[in-house]
Tab-separated table of C-alpha atoms in Angstrom:
chain	number	residue	atom	x	y	z
V	1	MET	CA	24.516	-12.191	-10.052
V	2	ALA	CA	22.823	-11.911	-13.480
V	3	VAL	CA	19.034	-11.873	-13.311
V	4	GLN	CA	17.036	-12.879	-16.372
V	5	ILE	CA	14.206	-10.462	-17.172
V	6	PRO	CA	11.286	-12.416	-18.675
V	7	SER	CA	9.629	-10.728	-21.653
V	8	ARG	CA	5.907	-10.523	-20.876
V	9	GLN	CA	2.732	-9.139	-22.417
V	10	LEU	CA	-0.487	-7.924	-20.780
V	11	LEU	CA	-2.674	-10.486	-19.005
V	12	ILE	CA	-6.217	-10.135	-20.361
V	13	ASP	CA	-8.874	-12.860	-20.046
V	14	GLY	CA	-6.303	-15.410	-18.893
V	15	GLU	CA	-4.120	-14.939	-22.004
V	16	TRP	CA	-0.959	-12.992	-22.781
V	17	ARG	CA	-1.967	-10.150	-25.114
V	18	GLU	CA	0.270	-7.672	-26.890
V	19	PRO	CA	-0.929	-4.077	-26.314
V	20	LEU	CA	-3.161	-2.997	-29.199
V	21	LEU	CA	-0.821	-0.080	-29.994
V	22	LYS	CA	2.222	-2.399	-29.593
V	23	LYS	CA	3.996	0.138	-27.336
V	24	ARG	CA	6.542	-0.874	-24.668
V	25	ILE	CA	8.288	0.956	-21.813
V	26	PRO	CA	11.994	0.426	-20.997
V	27	VAL	CA	12.883	-1.010	-17.571
V	28	ILE	CA	15.858	0.744	-15.927
V	29	ASN	CA	17.844	-0.802	-13.079
V	30	PRO	CA	18.136	2.124	-10.612
V	31	ALA	CA	21.447	0.768	-9.241
V	32	THR	CA	23.196	0.816	-12.634
V	33	GLU	CA	21.046	3.228	-14.713
V	34	GLN	CA	21.064	0.581	-17.462
V	35	ILE	CA	18.065	-0.591	-19.489
V	36	ILE	CA	17.523	-4.240	-18.557
V	37	GLY	CA	14.317	-5.026	-20.414
V	38	ASP	CA	10.897	-3.614	-21.195
V	39	ILE	CA	7.236	-3.967	-20.255
V	40	PRO	CA	4.066	-3.616	-22.331
V	41	ALA	CA	2.352	-0.202	-22.345
V	42	ALA	CA	-1.418	-0.569	-22.170
V	43	THR	CA	-3.741	2.185	-23.371
V	44	ALA	CA	-7.482	2.887	-23.127
V	45	GLU	CA	-8.235	0.263	-25.801
V	46	ASP	CA	-6.556	-2.455	-23.696
V	47	VAL	CA	-8.414	-1.232	-20.591
V	48	ASP	CA	-11.713	-1.747	-22.459
V	49	LEU	CA	-10.732	-5.343	-23.284
V	50	ALA	CA	-9.670	-6.073	-19.695
V	51	VAL	CA	-12.868	-4.614	-18.200
V	52	ALA	CA	-14.984	-6.636	-20.638
V	53	ALA	CA	-13.029	-9.786	-19.668
V	54	ALA	CA	-13.624	-9.077	-15.968
V	55	ARG	CA	-17.353	-8.572	-16.604
V	56	ARG	CA	-17.523	-11.922	-18.414
V	57	ALA	CA	-15.663	-13.632	-15.567
V	58	LEU	CA	-18.325	-12.469	-13.095
V	59	SER	CA	-21.292	-13.568	-15.221
V	60	ARG	CA	-19.849	-16.845	-16.574
V	61	ASN	CA	-22.050	-19.836	-15.703
V	62	LYS	CA	-24.499	-17.377	-14.081
V	63	GLY	CA	-21.794	-16.333	-11.631
V	64	LYS	CA	-21.204	-19.831	-10.280
V	65	ASP	CA	-17.594	-19.982	-11.545
V	66	TRP	CA	-16.437	-17.109	-9.335
V	67	ALA	CA	-18.667	-14.403	-7.867
V	68	LEU	CA	-21.295	-16.833	-6.542
V	69	ALA	CA	-18.899	-19.721	-5.911
V	70	SER	CA	-18.337	-20.601	-2.258
V	71	GLY	CA	-15.492	-18.840	-0.474
V	72	ALA	CA	-13.864	-22.261	-0.102
V	73	VAL	CA	-13.557	-22.550	-3.906
V	74	ARG	CA	-11.844	-19.160	-4.179
V	75	ALA	CA	-9.613	-20.007	-1.189
V	76	LYS	CA	-8.134	-22.983	-3.090
V	77	TYR	CA	-6.891	-20.646	-5.828
V	78	LEU	CA	-5.477	-18.145	-3.319
V	79	ARG	CA	-3.569	-20.910	-1.530
V	80	ALA	CA	-2.235	-22.256	-4.823
V	81	ILE	CA	-0.974	-18.753	-5.708
V	82	ALA	CA	0.682	-18.458	-2.265
V	83	ALA	CA	2.466	-21.792	-2.764
V	84	LYS	CA	3.786	-20.725	-6.197
V	85	ILE	CA	5.039	-17.402	-4.799
V	86	THR	CA	6.894	-19.275	-2.051
V	87	GLU	CA	8.351	-21.678	-4.611
V	88	ARG	CA	9.634	-18.746	-6.711
V	89	LYS	CA	10.614	-16.521	-3.757
V	90	SER	CA	14.321	-16.193	-4.589
V	91	GLU	CA	13.763	-15.328	-8.259
V	92	LEU	CA	10.941	-12.868	-7.483
V	93	ALA	CA	13.004	-11.120	-4.785
V	94	LYS	CA	15.877	-10.582	-7.240
V	95	LEU	CA	13.506	-9.181	-9.875
V	96	GLU	CA	12.034	-6.816	-7.267
V	97	ALA	CA	15.496	-5.643	-6.187
V	98	ILE	CA	16.744	-4.801	-9.690
V	99	ASP	CA	13.419	-3.229	-10.693
V	100	CYS	CA	12.878	-0.809	-7.801
V	101	GLY	CA	16.253	-0.748	-5.982
V	102	LYS	CA	15.045	-2.423	-2.789
V	103	PRO	CA	17.777	-4.316	-0.837
V	104	LEU	CA	17.531	-8.040	-1.616
V	105	ASP	CA	16.915	-8.998	2.038
V	106	GLU	CA	13.924	-6.621	2.137
V	107	ALA	CA	12.598	-7.937	-1.179
V	108	ALA	CA	12.805	-11.522	0.122
V	109	TRP	CA	10.893	-10.455	3.242
V	110	ASP	CA	8.261	-8.900	0.963
V	111	MET	CA	7.806	-12.205	-0.888
V	112	ASP	CA	7.147	-13.999	2.410
V	113	ASP	CA	4.533	-11.325	3.162
V	114	VAL	CA	2.985	-11.719	-0.309
V	115	ALA	CA	2.480	-15.453	0.240
V	116	GLY	CA	1.231	-14.812	3.790
V	117	CYS	CA	-1.299	-12.261	2.515
V	118	PHE	CA	-2.784	-14.743	0.015
V	119	GLU	CA	-2.958	-17.400	2.763
V	120	TYR	CA	-4.639	-14.977	5.174
V	121	TYR	CA	-7.325	-13.950	2.673
V	122	ALA	CA	-7.864	-17.599	1.715
V	123	ASP	CA	-8.846	-18.159	5.368
V	124	LEU	CA	-11.161	-15.123	5.311
V	125	ALA	CA	-12.739	-16.274	2.019
V	126	GLU	CA	-13.654	-19.573	3.687
V	127	GLY	CA	-14.992	-17.689	6.692
V	128	LEU	CA	-17.331	-15.670	4.447
V	129	ASP	CA	-19.528	-18.711	3.807
V	130	ALA	CA	-20.407	-19.026	7.501
V	131	LYS	CA	-21.196	-15.296	7.750
V	132	GLN	CA	-23.786	-15.285	4.975
V	133	LYS	CA	-27.403	-14.788	6.035
V	134	ALA	CA	-26.315	-13.356	9.385
V	135	PRO	CA	-29.619	-12.625	11.186
V	136	VAL	CA	-30.636	-9.085	12.113
V	137	SER	CA	-32.615	-8.694	15.333
V	138	LEU	CA	-35.866	-6.799	14.665
V	139	PRO	CA	-38.423	-5.237	17.041
V	140	MET	CA	-41.375	-6.819	15.152
V	141	GLY	CA	-42.008	-10.574	15.228
V	142	THR	CA	-43.872	-10.428	11.914
V	143	PHE	CA	-40.592	-9.897	10.016
V	144	LYS	CA	-37.296	-11.740	9.742
V	145	SER	CA	-34.177	-10.136	8.342
V	146	TYR	CA	-30.704	-11.244	7.389
V	147	VAL	CA	-27.653	-9.815	5.649
V	148	LEU	CA	-25.837	-11.055	2.552
V	149	LYS	CA	-22.297	-9.976	1.705
V	150	GLU	CA	-21.735	-9.880	-2.037
V	151	PRO	CA	-18.770	-8.925	-4.223
V	152	ILE	CA	-18.848	-5.283	-5.326
V	153	GLY	CA	-18.164	-6.424	-8.900
V	154	VAL	CA	-15.347	-5.352	-11.218
V	155	VAL	CA	-12.628	-3.447	-9.366
V	156	GLY	CA	-9.734	-1.358	-10.653
V	157	LEU	CA	-6.579	-1.644	-8.527
V	158	ILE	CA	-3.869	0.986	-9.071
V	159	THR	CA	-0.679	0.364	-7.115
V	160	PRO	CA	2.706	2.021	-6.388
V	161	TRP	CA	6.366	1.231	-7.068
V	162	ASN	CA	7.802	1.108	-3.535
V	163	TYR	CA	6.368	-2.337	-2.686
V	164	PRO	CA	5.529	-3.401	-6.237
V	165	LEU	CA	4.186	-6.905	-5.610
V	166	LEU	CA	3.262	-6.661	-1.925
V	167	MET	CA	1.049	-3.570	-2.202
V	168	ALA	CA	-0.573	-5.004	-5.334
V	169	VAL	CA	-1.410	-8.146	-3.360
V	170	TRP	CA	-2.817	-6.078	-0.468
V	171	LYS	CA	-5.577	-5.292	-2.987
V	172	VAL	CA	-5.637	-8.361	-5.239
V	173	ALA	CA	-5.921	-10.974	-2.444
V	174	PRO	CA	-8.969	-9.473	-0.638
V	175	ALA	CA	-10.643	-8.510	-3.933
V	176	LEU	CA	-10.424	-12.116	-5.185
V	177	ALA	CA	-11.363	-13.509	-1.759
V	178	ALA	CA	-14.548	-11.394	-1.893
V	179	GLY	CA	-15.473	-12.771	-5.330
V	180	CYS	CA	-14.673	-9.654	-7.362
V	181	ALA	CA	-12.972	-9.647	-10.752
V	182	ALA	CA	-10.063	-7.222	-10.945
V	183	ILE	CA	-7.895	-5.184	-13.271
V	184	LEU	CA	-4.497	-4.458	-11.694
V	185	LYS	CA	-2.490	-1.479	-12.995
V	186	PRO	CA	0.922	-1.423	-11.280
V	187	SER	CA	3.300	1.547	-11.482
V	188	GLU	CA	5.246	1.755	-14.725
V	189	LEU	CA	8.406	2.322	-12.641
V	190	ALA	CA	8.264	-1.206	-11.167
V	191	SER	CA	5.985	-3.774	-12.808
V	192	LEU	CA	8.162	-6.856	-13.301
V	193	THR	CA	6.921	-8.895	-10.320
V	194	CYS	CA	3.276	-8.055	-11.052
V	195	LEU	CA	3.751	-9.539	-14.532
V	196	GLU	CA	5.177	-12.644	-12.846
V	197	LEU	CA	2.028	-12.750	-10.691
V	198	ALA	CA	0.155	-12.960	-14.019
V	199	GLU	CA	2.222	-16.028	-14.921
V	200	VAL	CA	1.516	-17.573	-11.486
V	201	CYS	CA	-2.240	-17.048	-11.991
V	202	ARG	CA	-2.039	-18.810	-15.350
V	203	ASP	CA	-0.033	-21.651	-13.767
V	204	VAL	CA	-2.653	-22.299	-11.065
V	205	GLY	CA	-5.558	-22.140	-13.539
V	206	LEU	CA	-7.272	-19.028	-12.148
V	207	PRO	CA	-10.474	-18.675	-14.219
V	208	PRO	CA	-9.971	-16.353	-17.221
V	209	GLY	CA	-10.724	-12.677	-16.610
V	210	VAL	CA	-10.813	-12.934	-12.808
V	211	LEU	CA	-7.488	-11.060	-12.614
V	212	ASN	CA	-6.261	-8.971	-15.543
V	213	ILE	CA	-2.903	-7.202	-15.311
V	214	LEU	CA	-2.192	-4.095	-17.387
V	215	THR	CA	1.180	-2.374	-17.181
V	216	GLY	CA	1.508	1.121	-18.583
V	217	LEU	CA	1.663	4.834	-17.869
V	218	GLY	CA	-0.756	6.551	-15.484
V	219	PRO	CA	-2.374	8.916	-18.009
V	220	GLU	CA	-2.608	6.213	-20.713
V	221	ALA	CA	-3.764	3.207	-18.643
V	222	GLY	CA	-4.500	4.307	-15.061
V	223	ALA	CA	-6.765	7.243	-15.948
V	224	PRO	CA	-9.005	5.260	-18.372
V	225	LEU	CA	-9.310	2.522	-15.739
V	226	ALA	CA	-10.241	4.999	-12.971
V	227	SER	CA	-12.942	6.635	-15.098
V	228	HIS	CA	-14.283	3.494	-16.818
V	229	PRO	CA	-18.090	3.269	-16.578
V	230	ASN	CA	-18.048	-0.529	-16.191
V	231	VAL	CA	-15.660	-0.561	-13.226
V	232	ASP	CA	-17.584	-0.667	-9.942
V	233	LYS	CA	-14.843	0.494	-7.548
V	234	ILE	CA	-11.303	1.888	-7.597
V	235	ALA	CA	-8.676	1.159	-4.938
V	236	PHE	CA	-5.573	3.331	-5.249
V	237	THR	CA	-2.265	3.683	-3.447
V	238	GLY	CA	-0.023	6.574	-4.478
V	239	SER	CA	0.329	10.330	-4.304
V	240	THR	CA	-2.292	12.621	-2.795
V	241	ALA	CA	-2.441	14.633	-6.054
V	242	THR	CA	-3.277	11.548	-8.146
V	243	GLY	CA	-5.682	10.309	-5.455
V	244	SER	CA	-7.578	13.581	-5.726
V	245	LYS	CA	-7.899	13.153	-9.524
V	246	ILE	CA	-9.171	9.588	-9.068
V	247	MET	CA	-11.794	10.831	-6.587
V	248	ALA	CA	-12.915	13.459	-9.079
V	249	ALA	CA	-13.207	10.898	-11.901
V	250	ALA	CA	-15.095	8.446	-9.672
V	251	ALA	CA	-17.431	11.199	-8.432
V	252	GLN	CA	-18.936	11.582	-11.932
V	253	MET	CA	-20.445	8.083	-11.575
V	254	VAL	CA	-20.764	8.045	-7.763
V	255	LYS	CA	-18.237	5.215	-7.785
V	256	PRO	CA	-16.721	4.131	-4.450
V	257	VAL	CA	-12.977	4.573	-3.973
V	258	SER	CA	-10.513	3.663	-1.264
V	259	LEU	CA	-7.316	5.701	-1.129
V	260	GLU	CA	-3.986	5.187	0.624
V	261	LEU	CA	-2.034	8.341	-0.104
V	262	GLY	CA	0.995	10.267	1.130
V	263	GLY	CA	2.327	10.891	4.601
V	264	LYS	CA	4.670	13.026	6.670
V	265	SER	CA	4.624	10.925	9.791
V	266	PRO	CA	6.158	11.957	13.137
V	267	ILE	CA	8.278	9.927	15.548
V	268	VAL	CA	8.265	11.403	19.065
V	269	VAL	CA	11.229	10.433	21.257
V	270	PHE	CA	10.928	11.217	24.978
V	271	GLU	CA	13.796	11.750	27.414
V	272	ASP	CA	13.503	8.389	29.214
V	273	VAL	CA	14.509	6.138	26.307
V	274	ASP	CA	17.413	3.774	25.708
V	275	LEU	CA	19.296	5.948	23.213
V	276	ASP	CA	20.585	3.122	20.995
V	277	LYS	CA	17.260	1.300	20.766
V	278	ALA	CA	15.473	4.563	19.969
V	279	ALA	CA	18.149	5.547	17.425
V	280	GLU	CA	17.836	2.265	15.545
V	281	TRP	CA	14.041	2.481	15.349
V	282	THR	CA	14.306	6.120	14.254
V	283	ALA	CA	16.724	5.155	11.463
V	284	PHE	CA	14.624	2.141	10.438
V	285	GLY	CA	11.441	4.241	10.387
V	286	VAL	CA	12.778	6.546	7.684
V	287	PHE	CA	15.594	4.683	5.864
V	288	TRP	CA	13.905	1.270	5.444
V	289	THR	CA	12.900	0.654	1.779
V	290	ASN	CA	15.393	3.383	0.822
V	291	GLY	CA	13.165	5.921	2.577
V	292	GLN	CA	10.406	5.378	0.023
V	293	ILE	CA	7.537	4.517	2.351
V	294	CYS	CA	4.213	6.361	2.523
V	295	SER	CA	4.232	5.832	6.304
V	296	ALA	CA	7.928	6.790	6.829
V	297	THR	CA	8.386	8.512	10.206
V	298	SER	CA	10.331	11.295	8.522
V	299	ARG	CA	9.789	14.001	11.173
V	300	LEU	CA	11.803	13.340	14.354
V	301	ILE	CA	10.482	15.228	17.387
V	302	VAL	CA	12.972	14.669	20.205
V	303	HIS	CA	13.047	15.945	23.809
V	304	GLU	CA	15.427	18.890	24.109
V	305	SER	CA	17.234	17.438	27.161
V	306	ILE	CA	18.570	14.470	25.128
V	307	ALA	CA	18.573	16.006	21.634
V	308	LYS	CA	22.332	16.553	21.263
V	309	GLU	CA	23.349	13.146	22.604
V	310	PHE	CA	20.563	11.383	20.734
V	311	LEU	CA	21.468	13.004	17.403
V	312	ASP	CA	25.155	12.146	17.900
V	313	ARG	CA	24.095	8.523	18.416
V	314	LEU	CA	21.675	8.608	15.472
V	315	VAL	CA	24.370	9.955	13.122
V	316	LYS	CA	26.640	7.038	14.125
V	317	TRP	CA	23.850	4.528	13.364
V	318	THR	CA	23.123	6.284	10.067
V	319	LYS	CA	26.750	6.341	8.920
V	320	ASN	CA	26.961	2.620	9.674
V	321	ILE	CA	24.200	1.736	7.142
V	322	LYS	CA	25.617	-0.240	4.210
V	323	ILE	CA	24.779	1.547	0.941
V	324	SER	CA	25.337	-0.635	-2.117
V	325	ASP	CA	23.862	-2.387	-5.108
V	326	PRO	CA	20.699	-4.065	-3.713
V	327	LEU	CA	21.974	-7.523	-4.691
V	328	GLU	CA	25.185	-7.120	-2.653
V	329	GLU	CA	25.208	-9.089	0.579
V	330	GLY	CA	24.307	-7.017	3.635
V	331	CYS	CA	22.903	-4.061	1.642
V	332	ARG	CA	20.657	-1.951	3.849
V	333	LEU	CA	20.118	1.067	1.555
V	334	GLY	CA	19.802	0.854	-2.221
V	335	PRO	CA	19.087	3.531	-4.818
V	336	VAL	CA	15.845	5.479	-5.072
V	337	VAL	CA	13.610	4.184	-7.850
V	338	SER	CA	14.372	6.503	-10.779
V	339	GLY	CA	16.305	9.473	-12.090
V	340	GLY	CA	13.265	11.682	-11.552
V	341	GLN	CA	12.964	10.601	-7.927
V	342	TYR	CA	16.716	11.105	-7.390
V	343	GLU	CA	16.488	14.721	-8.622
V	344	LYS	CA	13.382	15.328	-6.510
V	345	VAL	CA	15.070	14.107	-3.302
V	346	LEU	CA	18.209	16.195	-3.932
V	347	ASN	CA	16.016	19.250	-4.643
V	348	PHE	CA	14.262	18.819	-1.285
V	349	ILE	CA	17.650	18.727	0.453
V	350	SER	CA	18.989	21.777	-1.375
V	351	THR	CA	15.779	23.750	-0.679
V	352	ALA	CA	16.059	22.896	3.039
V	353	LYS	CA	19.624	24.205	3.011
V	354	SER	CA	18.650	27.411	1.200
V	355	GLU	CA	15.813	27.969	3.704
V	356	GLY	CA	18.346	27.890	6.563
V	357	ALA	CA	18.300	24.264	7.751
V	358	THR	CA	21.503	22.340	8.563
V	359	ILE	CA	22.427	19.078	6.809
V	360	LEU	CA	23.737	17.131	9.795
V	361	CYS	CA	24.783	14.139	7.684
V	362	GLY	CA	24.280	12.714	4.204
V	363	GLY	CA	22.447	14.660	1.545
V	364	VAL	CA	24.774	13.692	-1.293
V	365	ARG	CA	25.675	10.786	-3.577
V	366	PRO	CA	27.864	8.216	-1.750
V	367	GLU	CA	31.486	8.664	-2.900
V	368	HIS	CA	31.994	4.970	-3.678
V	369	LEU	CA	28.998	4.749	-6.037
V	370	LYS	CA	29.525	6.660	-9.288
V	371	LYS	CA	26.447	5.229	-11.032
V	372	GLY	CA	22.889	4.624	-9.863
V	373	PHE	CA	20.293	6.812	-8.151
V	374	PHE	CA	21.910	6.647	-4.698
V	375	VAL	CA	21.434	9.271	-1.966
V	376	GLU	CA	23.189	8.993	1.394
V	377	PRO	CA	20.737	8.768	4.310
V	378	THR	CA	20.197	12.350	5.365
V	379	ILE	CA	19.445	14.065	8.692
V	380	ILE	CA	18.390	17.724	8.640
V	381	THR	CA	18.303	19.949	11.757
V	382	ASP	CA	17.539	23.624	12.508
V	383	VAL	CA	14.176	23.117	10.832
V	384	THR	CA	11.191	25.451	11.229
V	385	THR	CA	7.578	24.359	10.789
V	386	SER	CA	7.141	26.599	7.719
V	387	MET	CA	9.941	24.886	5.781
V	388	GLN	CA	9.148	22.661	2.806
V	389	ILE	CA	11.113	19.772	4.380
V	390	TRP	CA	8.770	19.801	7.420
V	391	ARG	CA	5.550	20.077	5.434
V	392	GLU	CA	5.969	18.004	2.247
V	393	GLU	CA	6.568	14.308	1.649
V	394	VAL	CA	10.060	13.616	0.260
V	395	PHE	CA	9.743	9.871	-0.425
V	396	GLY	CA	13.451	9.327	0.026
V	397	PRO	CA	15.987	8.697	2.832
V	398	VAL	CA	15.605	12.100	4.509
V	399	LEU	CA	14.793	12.834	8.176
V	400	CYS	CA	14.067	16.315	9.541
V	401	VAL	CA	14.361	17.124	13.244
V	402	LYS	CA	12.748	19.424	15.819
V	403	THR	CA	13.008	19.453	19.610
V	404	PHE	CA	10.311	19.862	22.274
V	405	SER	CA	10.130	20.520	26.005
V	406	THR	CA	6.614	19.372	26.984
V	407	GLU	CA	4.279	16.560	25.933
V	408	GLU	CA	1.738	19.119	24.753
V	409	GLU	CA	4.335	20.790	22.526
V	410	ALA	CA	5.386	17.398	21.117
V	411	LEU	CA	1.777	16.601	20.167
V	412	ASP	CA	1.260	20.020	18.583
V	413	LEU	CA	4.346	19.432	16.414
V	414	ALA	CA	3.367	15.823	15.627
V	415	ASN	CA	-0.135	16.806	14.475
V	416	ASP	CA	1.108	19.861	12.542
V	417	THR	CA	0.582	18.234	9.132
V	418	HIS	CA	-2.051	17.818	6.421
V	419	TYR	CA	-1.321	14.095	6.521
V	420	GLY	CA	-2.359	11.419	9.009
V	421	LEU	CA	-1.073	8.005	7.978
V	422	GLY	CA	1.385	6.858	10.649
V	423	ALA	CA	2.996	8.097	13.886
V	424	ALA	CA	5.399	6.639	16.441
V	425	VAL	CA	6.112	7.323	20.099
V	426	ILE	CA	9.217	6.076	21.922
V	427	SER	CA	9.173	6.152	25.731
V	428	ASN	CA	9.578	3.803	28.677
V	429	ASP	CA	6.507	5.357	30.315
V	430	LEU	CA	3.710	3.182	28.922
V	431	GLU	CA	0.956	5.331	30.420
V	432	ARG	CA	2.391	8.273	28.506
V	433	CYS	CA	2.603	6.133	25.344
V	434	ASP	CA	-1.077	5.266	25.727
V	435	ARG	CA	-2.012	8.936	26.216
V	436	VAL	CA	0.059	10.089	23.243
V	437	SER	CA	-1.286	7.286	20.990
V	438	LYS	CA	-4.832	8.526	21.561
V	439	ALA	CA	-3.850	12.136	20.835
V	440	LEU	CA	-1.886	11.458	17.631
V	441	GLN	CA	-3.995	12.187	14.528
V	442	ALA	CA	-3.048	9.136	12.473
V	443	GLY	CA	-4.550	5.883	11.254
V	444	ILE	CA	-1.583	3.853	12.541
V	445	VAL	CA	0.417	4.440	15.749
V	446	TRP	CA	3.559	2.521	16.722
V	447	ILE	CA	4.755	2.368	20.328
V	448	ASN	CA	8.508	1.825	20.852
V	449	CYS	CA	8.979	0.861	17.190
V	450	SER	CA	8.295	2.177	13.684
V	451	GLN	CA	6.934	0.582	10.494
V	452	PRO	CA	5.971	-2.983	11.487
V	453	CYS	CA	3.037	-4.057	9.341
V	454	PHE	CA	0.941	-7.229	9.553
V	455	CYS	CA	-1.731	-8.324	7.088
V	456	GLN	CA	-4.058	-9.073	10.040
V	457	ALA	CA	-4.143	-5.405	11.215
V	458	PRO	CA	-5.897	-2.459	9.493
V	459	TRP	CA	-3.790	-0.081	7.399
V	460	GLY	CA	-4.795	3.404	6.278
V	461	GLY	CA	-4.818	7.073	7.202
V	462	ASN	CA	-6.735	10.200	8.039
V	463	LYS	CA	-6.749	13.723	6.599
V	464	ARG	CA	-4.936	13.927	3.224
V	465	SER	CA	-3.480	10.452	3.677
V	466	GLY	CA	-6.729	9.063	2.277
V	467	TYR	CA	-9.608	7.014	3.628
V	468	GLY	CA	-10.731	3.433	3.853
V	469	ARG	CA	-8.652	0.655	5.414
V	470	GLU	CA	-6.679	-2.127	3.795
V	471	LEU	CA	-5.588	-5.412	5.388
V	472	GLY	CA	-7.271	-7.425	8.107
V	473	GLU	CA	-11.011	-8.002	7.895
V	474	TRP	CA	-11.326	-4.331	6.936
V	475	GLY	CA	-9.459	-5.073	3.698
V	476	LEU	CA	-12.028	-7.711	2.735
V	477	GLU	CA	-14.970	-5.403	3.566
V	478	ASN	CA	-13.533	-2.963	0.972
V	479	TYR	CA	-14.649	-5.339	-1.779
V	480	LEU	CA	-18.006	-6.464	-0.368
V	481	SER	CA	-21.440	-4.968	-0.757
V	482	VAL	CA	-23.974	-5.466	2.051
V	483	LYS	CA	-27.507	-6.534	1.085
V	484	GLN	CA	-30.407	-6.544	3.540
V	485	VAL	CA	-33.048	-9.243	2.938
V	486	THR	CA	-36.275	-8.906	4.951
V	487	GLN	CA	-39.205	-11.339	4.874
V	488	TYR	CA	-42.773	-10.945	6.112
V	489	VAL	CA	-43.451	-14.154	8.046
V	490	SER	CA	-46.985	-13.646	9.407
V	491	ASP	CA	-49.980	-15.454	7.924
V	492	GLU	CA	-52.108	-12.360	8.601
V	493	PRO	CA	-52.664	-9.763	5.859
V	494	TRP	CA	-50.755	-6.518	6.353
V	495	GLY	CA	-54.007	-4.622	6.873
V	496	TRP	CA	-52.909	-1.072	6.148
V	497	TYR	CA	-55.526	-0.476	3.422
V	498	ARG	CA	-59.151	-1.445	3.539
V	499	SER	CA	-59.587	-4.692	1.604
V	500	PRO	CA	-61.744	-4.280	-1.543
V	501	SER	CA	-63.289	-7.694	-0.835
V	502	LYS	CA	-64.870	-6.331	2.362
V	503	LEU	CA	-66.494	-3.328	0.748
């Protein structure tokens, strides 16, 4: 199944622009290790052009073209983009699969979610009109007050490689719905579908400069965007280390940021579960998207009374996962995204072994795949809480396991992390699930499942997993500024000072 890689440039001010330094970055298919194309490499000079274009887009026609247009006007564009994504779903899914290694079925699911996200924020954009001038109840009858919600302005959106188009759209759709102008900088490891989004925006006639798309390296394009004085907000998804640098850069100008960072999420399995159902959700929670999910439930905490039987069952489920080229029918685990990521995952596994843990299954390259960045889904037992594998995010198909005897012990283990993005609890006792959900220190809790995500529900974490929430109405609020307008409505003078006319 040959997939044609379109040759694209940067999208700046509604036009394709070659990077000023004319640099390009090779695109490597992680399943074959072959170069299949290239993408433009933006630098600080291109960032300046894109930010200037975004500023012009906001002020054009005194703001009436976009920022001050009704939400209904912006909604039409969002719906047109959604329709084009749906029309091109098959082609976009294939591009996603060969760019980042995601199984084709998952990539197709992502494209449905991309279109759904644009549709959802089109609805919210329309709803914004009715919410303007929402009255504020005051204790004094001499004043009236209302609230306006206005776009923050020009926003920089820096996005990761594990859901290249979907996580970009989690930011792009609400930012545009709010009336912002945006500069999107996707990860250099997987940018192909974001460049196709640029083509879609041109096709639907999105006003120039409203969305600019710059591909390139983090230090050369992401850093100048994050620290640019004419960018009003940064929204970032990626590593905690990079998130910290973005915070520091934004702090110099007291610029707001929202951050969705790493995770080391727990899945707690109690003794009263259906073993097969729990095993499948446990596998899905950590091996879905080739294990490269910020919210992966990569720490299994299982009741000691069922641990042996449950792990036997889980190993059978794990060994039954089809590992193949992502375009092969029925693929359920593809390669990790790059050679660097492949080495990193294998290093985590070898460190766990050297620290005394047991590799229960996986941990190596699949025998039938001689090329590509493939790692067998891995389960690691005999883990202690001081081990690297328990404490640090792997971002690959690796699960570590500990057992517990009491609910209190399970919660102590679950919350024993610097991160707080996701957590899951599996039990037939729903009262216990409710109790545990409240006690888990995470922004997202799943009961009797792991990883479902809906654009209507808030997404984000606590602790070192970042702050702010994406998706749902919370995602739109990220890109809105609240303005209080208060009017004095009495005919009487204020009367605080003595009037000079009465002297």
